[in-house]
Tab-separated table of C-alpha atoms in Angstrom:
chain	number	residue	atom	x	y	z
A	1	MET	CA	-4.182	-12.878	11.012
A	2	GLU	CA	-6.713	-10.848	12.779
A	3	LEU	CA	-6.739	-6.798	11.801
A	4	SER	CA	-6.574	-6.068	15.705
A	5	ASP	CA	-3.360	-8.329	15.947
A	6	GLU	CA	-1.765	-7.131	12.649
A	7	LEU	CA	-2.072	-3.326	14.258
A	8	LYS	CA	-0.619	-4.385	17.445
A	9	THR	CA	2.836	-5.860	15.535
A	10	ALA	CA	2.640	-3.245	12.643
A	11	ALA	CA	5.873	-1.328	11.835
A	12	TRP	CA	4.497	2.054	12.588
A	13	ARG	CA	6.727	5.233	11.242
A	14	LYS	CA	6.578	8.802	11.136
A	15	ALA	CA	7.830	11.326	8.877
A	16	THR	CA	11.394	12.700	9.759
A	17	LYS	CA	9.971	16.365	9.640
A	18	SER	CA	7.932	15.260	12.854
A	19	GLY	CA	11.301	16.050	14.753
A	20	SER	CA	10.461	19.751	14.502
A	21	ASN	CA	7.084	18.978	16.170
A	22	GLN	CA	8.686	17.276	19.324
A	23	GLY	CA	7.565	13.944	17.704
A	24	ASN	CA	3.823	14.708	17.555
A	25	CYS	CA	2.321	13.655	14.049
A	26	LEU	CA	0.670	11.102	12.134
A	27	GLU	CA	2.168	7.642	11.939
A	28	VAL	CA	1.516	5.108	9.181
A	29	ALA	CA	1.935	1.378	8.943
A	30	PRO	CA	1.641	-0.811	6.040
A	31	LEU	CA	-0.927	-3.823	6.459
A	32	SER	CA	-1.861	-6.995	4.500
A	33	GLY	CA	-3.825	-6.552	1.254
A	34	GLY	CA	-2.047	-3.202	0.353
A	35	ARG	CA	-4.023	-1.475	3.270
A	36	VAL	CA	-2.418	1.266	5.358
A	37	GLY	CA	-3.062	2.046	9.003
A	38	LEU	CA	-3.041	5.509	10.317
A	39	ARG	CA	-2.928	6.855	13.990
A	40	ASP	CA	-1.895	9.924	15.869
A	41	SER	CA	1.634	9.675	17.387
A	42	GLU	CA	0.048	11.367	20.617
A	43	ALA	CA	-2.622	8.640	21.312
A	44	PRO	CA	-1.136	5.473	19.893
A	45	GLU	CA	-3.712	3.375	22.076
A	46	LYS	CA	-6.565	4.959	20.043
A	47	ALA	CA	-8.007	2.661	17.179
A	48	PRO	CA	-6.155	3.979	14.135
A	49	PHE	CA	-7.772	4.399	10.851
A	50	VAL	CA	-7.409	1.484	8.030
A	51	LEU	CA	-7.240	2.630	4.633
A	52	SER	CA	-7.556	0.690	1.165
A	53	ALA	CA	-4.739	0.808	-1.013
A	54	SER	CA	-6.523	3.133	-3.420
A	55	VAL	CA	-7.739	5.469	-0.749
A	56	TRP	CA	-4.047	5.923	0.437
A	57	ASP	CA	-2.660	6.048	-3.129
A	58	ALA	CA	-5.443	8.750	-4.014
A	59	PHE	CA	-4.421	10.919	-0.754
A	60	ILE	CA	-0.721	10.543	-1.302
A	61	ASP	CA	-1.103	11.738	-5.143
A	62	GLY	CA	-2.990	14.619	-4.005
A	63	ALA	CA	-0.281	15.528	-1.184
A	64	LYS	CA	2.353	15.446	-4.040
A	65	LYS	CA	0.331	17.864	-5.915
A	66	GLY	CA	-0.302	20.391	-3.256
A	67	GLU	CA	-3.908	19.627	-2.963
A	68	PHE	CA	-3.893	20.045	0.853
A	69	ASP	CA	-1.408	22.783	1.083
A	70	PHE	CA	-2.947	25.766	3.259
């Protein structure tokens, strides 16, 4: 399957906390090969970022450790 087709049929989801933000947030979708799609829920027609599994894992690890807290 082509990546463009995979992105069209991907199972996009957002965090449950997005409800307090009128549902506007980032959405993620698992893709083949362990990749992850990342898009803005306010502009789903724009091309999403596609991250490798290792980049996504590093981001999640950093987020859990508070590395991106303001």
